[in-house]
Amino acid sequence: MKNITVRKITAKDLIQISIWWLQHNEIPPSISQLPNNGLGGYIVEKNNKPIAATFLYLTNSSVAYVANAISNKEYKGKDRFEIIRLLLDSCEKEALKNGCDFMWCTSSSKGVEKRCLKSGYKLIQKGQNIMAKNI
């Protein structure tokens, strides 16, 4: 995909990400609830415009957890689905680099569920939409 980048979240991104949560009528998690005090996540941009972010929780085992995915409500591009899927796939690559062989995700969002399923996750519990994947 053209002009798309995925990068680590920086401290200055956290304000924008908090605004996205509020735009989605969600309460932002506190910085202490996020990995690496909010810097343990990734953000995807198109033409330097932030589109979505998520956080990668690495554990003291070979399991990684993707959570707190949020997007820029104003971005309506037709490539939105694939751009956010690229973000999830980038988290998987980072988890692999860190020795993980299993990832899981929970979300009540149908959009997150669809993207995870497209990336090879299996829905293992309906309702809370728990998805898991051997990587």
PDB file of C-alpha atoms in Angstrom:
ATOM      1  CA  MET A   1       0.000   0.000   0.000  1.00  0.00           C
ATOM      2  CA  LYS A   2       1.245   3.415  -0.945  1.00  0.00           C
ATOM      3  CA  ASN A   3       2.341   6.109   1.528  1.00  0.00           C
ATOM      4  CA  ILE A   4       1.383   3.963   4.537  1.00  0.00           C
ATOM      5  CA  THR A   5       3.693   3.729   7.552  1.00  0.00           C
ATOM      6  CA  VAL A   6       3.422   1.925  10.857  1.00  0.00           C
ATOM      7  CA  ARG A   7       5.584   3.261  13.665  1.00  0.00           C
ATOM      8  CA  LYS A   8       5.928   3.180  17.443  1.00  0.00           C
ATOM      9  CA  ILE A   9       3.679   5.537  19.361  1.00  0.00           C
ATOM     10  CA  THR A  10       5.449   8.602  20.743  1.00  0.00           C
ATOM     11  CA  ALA A  11       4.499  10.756  23.724  1.00  0.00           C
ATOM     12  CA  LYS A  12       3.063  13.430  21.432  1.00  0.00           C
ATOM     13  CA  ASP A  13       0.732  10.852  19.800  1.00  0.00           C
ATOM     14  CA  LEU A  14      -0.963  10.125  23.126  1.00  0.00           C
ATOM     15  CA  ILE A  15      -2.994  13.351  23.076  1.00  0.00           C
ATOM     16  CA  GLN A  16      -4.363  12.573  19.613  1.00  0.00           C
ATOM     17  CA  ILE A  17      -5.136   8.985  20.609  1.00  0.00           C
ATOM     18  CA  SER A  18      -7.022  10.198  23.703  1.00  0.00           C
ATOM     19  CA  ILE A  19      -9.076  12.517  21.501  1.00  0.00           C
ATOM     20  CA  TRP A  20      -9.979   9.552  19.274  1.00  0.00           C
ATOM     21  CA  TRP A  21     -11.283   7.613  22.291  1.00  0.00           C
ATOM     22  CA  LEU A  22     -13.429  10.574  23.302  1.00  0.00           C
ATOM     23  CA  GLN A  23     -14.741  10.920  19.725  1.00  0.00           C
ATOM     24  CA  HIS A  24     -15.826   7.271  19.930  1.00  0.00           C
ATOM     25  CA  ASN A  25     -17.567   8.023  23.262  1.00  0.00           C
ATOM     26  CA  GLU A  26     -15.075   5.862  25.141  1.00  0.00           C
ATOM     27  CA  ILE A  27     -13.077   6.660  28.242  1.00  0.00           C
ATOM     28  CA  PRO A  28      -9.352   6.568  27.462  1.00  0.00           C
ATOM     29  CA  PRO A  29      -7.374   4.121  29.590  1.00  0.00           C
ATOM     30  CA  SER A  30      -4.917   5.690  31.982  1.00  0.00           C
ATOM     31  CA  ILE A  31      -1.306   5.819  30.838  1.00  0.00           C
ATOM     32  CA  SER A  32      -0.374   3.356  33.602  1.00  0.00           C
ATOM     33  CA  GLN A  33      -2.777   0.777  32.107  1.00  0.00           C
ATOM     34  CA  LEU A  34      -1.026   0.889  28.747  1.00  0.00           C
ATOM     35  CA  PRO A  35       2.201  -0.973  28.001  1.00  0.00           C
ATOM     36  CA  ASN A  36       5.379   1.034  28.564  1.00  0.00           C
ATOM     37  CA  ASN A  37       3.320   3.955  29.939  1.00  0.00           C
ATOM     38  CA  GLY A  38       1.556   4.449  26.620  1.00  0.00           C
ATOM     39  CA  LEU A  39       4.603   4.055  24.417  1.00  0.00           C
ATOM     40  CA  GLY A  40       4.175   0.295  23.907  1.00  0.00           C
ATOM     41  CA  GLY A  41       1.931   0.629  20.917  1.00  0.00           C
ATOM     42  CA  TYR A  42       1.865   1.340  17.217  1.00  0.00           C
ATOM     43  CA  ILE A  43       0.197   3.917  15.044  1.00  0.00           C
ATOM     44  CA  VAL A  44      -0.504   3.686  11.329  1.00  0.00           C
ATOM     45  CA  GLU A  45      -0.411   6.752   9.071  1.00  0.00           C
ATOM     46  CA  LYS A  46      -1.250   7.485   5.472  1.00  0.00           C
ATOM     47  CA  ASN A  47       0.486  10.483   3.937  1.00  0.00           C
ATOM     48  CA  ASN A  48       1.641  11.376   7.479  1.00  0.00           C
ATOM     49  CA  LYS A  49      -1.980  11.528   8.716  1.00  0.00           C
ATOM     50  CA  PRO A  50      -2.635   9.252  11.733  1.00  0.00           C
ATOM     51  CA  ILE A  51      -5.410   6.743  11.073  1.00  0.00           C
ATOM     52  CA  ALA A  52      -5.384   4.188  13.901  1.00  0.00           C
ATOM     53  CA  ALA A  53      -3.404   2.950  16.877  1.00  0.00           C
ATOM     54  CA  THR A  54      -3.236  -0.117  19.079  1.00  0.00           C
ATOM     55  CA  PHE A  55      -1.151  -1.372  21.963  1.00  0.00           C
ATOM     56  CA  LEU A  56       0.946  -4.514  22.172  1.00  0.00           C
ATOM     57  CA  TYR A  57       1.259  -6.105  25.585  1.00  0.00           C
ATOM     58  CA  LEU A  58       4.271  -8.383  25.840  1.00  0.00           C
ATOM     59  CA  THR A  59       4.277 -10.815  28.739  1.00  0.00           C
ATOM     60  CA  ASN A  60       6.856 -12.870  30.572  1.00  0.00           C
ATOM     61  CA  SER A  61       5.769 -15.816  28.419  1.00  0.00           C
ATOM     62  CA  SER A  62       5.490 -16.419  24.688  1.00  0.00           C
ATOM     63  CA  VAL A  63       2.050 -14.769  24.636  1.00  0.00           C
ATOM     64  CA  ALA A  64       1.311 -11.278  23.308  1.00  0.00           C
ATOM     65  CA  TYR A  65      -1.936  -9.368  23.684  1.00  0.00           C
ATOM     66  CA  VAL A  66      -3.252  -6.669  21.354  1.00  0.00           C
ATOM     67  CA  ALA A  67      -5.685  -4.248  22.971  1.00  0.00           C
ATOM     68  CA  ASN A  68      -7.097  -0.740  23.057  1.00  0.00           C
ATOM     69  CA  ALA A  69      -7.322  -0.379  19.299  1.00  0.00           C
ATOM     70  CA  ILE A  70      -8.701   3.016  18.321  1.00  0.00           C
ATOM     71  CA  SER A  71      -9.083   4.908  15.068  1.00  0.00           C
ATOM     72  CA  ASN A  72      -9.427   8.375  13.659  1.00  0.00           C
ATOM     73  CA  LYS A  73     -13.199   8.650  13.195  1.00  0.00           C
ATOM     74  CA  GLU A  74     -12.713  11.257  10.484  1.00  0.00           C
ATOM     75  CA  TYR A  75     -10.723   8.994   8.137  1.00  0.00           C
ATOM     76  CA  LYS A  76     -13.209   7.493   5.663  1.00  0.00           C
ATOM     77  CA  GLY A  77     -10.870   6.205   2.932  1.00  0.00           C
ATOM     78  CA  LYS A  78     -11.848   3.021   1.110  1.00  0.00           C
ATOM     79  CA  ASP A  79      -8.543   1.517   2.230  1.00  0.00           C
ATOM     80  CA  ARG A  80      -9.371   1.943   5.936  1.00  0.00           C
ATOM     81  CA  PHE A  81     -10.004  -1.787   6.480  1.00  0.00           C
ATOM     82  CA  GLU A  82      -6.662  -2.821   4.976  1.00  0.00           C
ATOM     83  CA  ILE A  83      -4.731  -0.009   6.674  1.00  0.00           C
ATOM     84  CA  ILE A  84      -5.941  -1.077  10.109  1.00  0.00           C
ATOM     85  CA  ARG A  85      -5.267  -4.713   9.249  1.00  0.00           C
ATOM     86  CA  LEU A  86      -1.689  -3.714   8.399  1.00  0.00           C
ATOM     87  CA  LEU A  87      -1.415  -2.225  11.887  1.00  0.00           C
ATOM     88  CA  LEU A  88      -2.474  -5.530  13.461  1.00  0.00           C
ATOM     89  CA  ASP A  89      -0.088  -7.467  11.219  1.00  0.00           C
ATOM     90  CA  SER A  90       2.748  -5.137  12.259  1.00  0.00           C
ATOM     91  CA  CYS A  91       2.024  -5.926  15.917  1.00  0.00           C
ATOM     92  CA  GLU A  92       2.255  -9.612  15.066  1.00  0.00           C
ATOM     93  CA  LYS A  93       5.681  -9.117  13.482  1.00  0.00           C
ATOM     94  CA  GLU A  94       6.873  -7.262  16.580  1.00  0.00           C
ATOM     95  CA  ALA A  95       5.541 -10.023  18.827  1.00  0.00           C
ATOM     96  CA  LEU A  96       7.415 -12.617  16.764  1.00  0.00           C
ATOM     97  CA  LYS A  97      10.619 -10.564  17.100  1.00  0.00           C
ATOM     98  CA  ASN A  98      10.093 -10.671  20.867  1.00  0.00           C
ATOM     99  CA  GLY A  99       9.830 -14.463  20.944  1.00  0.00           C
ATOM    100  CA  CYS A 100       6.068 -14.767  21.047  1.00  0.00           C
ATOM    101  CA  ASP A 101       4.246 -17.612  19.342  1.00  0.00           C
ATOM    102  CA  PHE A 102       0.675 -16.836  20.412  1.00  0.00           C
ATOM    103  CA  MET A 103      -1.414 -13.662  20.269  1.00  0.00           C
ATOM    104  CA  TRP A 104      -4.848 -12.849  21.526  1.00  0.00           C
ATOM    105  CA  CYS A 105      -7.210  -9.934  21.345  1.00  0.00           C
ATOM    106  CA  THR A 106     -10.532  -8.989  22.871  1.00  0.00           C
ATOM    107  CA  SER A 107     -12.876  -6.420  21.436  1.00  0.00           C
ATOM    108  CA  SER A 108     -16.573  -5.720  21.286  1.00  0.00           C
ATOM    109  CA  SER A 109     -15.990  -3.957  17.957  1.00  0.00           C
ATOM    110  CA  LYS A 110     -17.234  -5.844  14.904  1.00  0.00           C
ATOM    111  CA  GLY A 111     -14.627  -3.969  12.848  1.00  0.00           C
ATOM    112  CA  VAL A 112     -11.756  -5.253  14.995  1.00  0.00           C
ATOM    113  CA  GLU A 113     -13.267  -8.742  14.879  1.00  0.00           C
ATOM    114  CA  LYS A 114     -13.427  -8.685  11.056  1.00  0.00           C
ATOM    115  CA  ARG A 115      -9.848  -7.467  10.737  1.00  0.00           C
ATOM    116  CA  CYS A 116      -8.559 -10.092  13.169  1.00  0.00           C
ATOM    117  CA  LEU A 117     -10.409 -12.883  11.380  1.00  0.00           C
ATOM    118  CA  LYS A 118      -8.996 -11.686   8.042  1.00  0.00           C
ATOM    119  CA  SER A 119      -5.494 -11.809   9.588  1.00  0.00           C
ATOM    120  CA  GLY A 120      -5.891 -15.441  10.651  1.00  0.00           C
ATOM    121  CA  TYR A 121      -7.255 -15.152  14.182  1.00  0.00           C
ATOM    122  CA  LYS A 122      -9.942 -17.603  15.279  1.00  0.00           C
ATOM    123  CA  LEU A 123     -12.979 -16.449  17.221  1.00  0.00           C
ATOM    124  CA  ILE A 124     -12.885 -18.572  20.349  1.00  0.00           C
ATOM    125  CA  GLN A 125     -15.643 -16.892  22.353  1.00  0.00           C
ATOM    126  CA  LYS A 126     -18.599 -14.882  21.112  1.00  0.00           C
ATOM    127  CA  GLY A 127     -19.985 -11.929  23.038  1.00  0.00           C
ATOM    128  CA  GLN A 128     -16.687 -10.594  24.291  1.00  0.00           C
ATOM    129  CA  ASN A 129     -15.138 -11.494  20.932  1.00  0.00           C
ATOM    130  CA  ILE A 130     -12.040 -13.200  22.215  1.00  0.00           C
ATOM    131  CA  MET A 131      -9.780 -13.961  19.290  1.00  0.00           C
ATOM    132  CA  ALA A 132      -6.523 -15.910  19.350  1.00  0.00           C
ATOM    133  CA  LYS A 133      -3.810 -16.883  16.915  1.00  0.00           C
ATOM    134  CA  ASN A 134      -0.746 -19.088  16.913  1.00  0.00           C
ATOM    135  CA  ILE A 135       2.013 -17.121  15.173  1.00  0.00           C
TER     136      ILE A 135
END
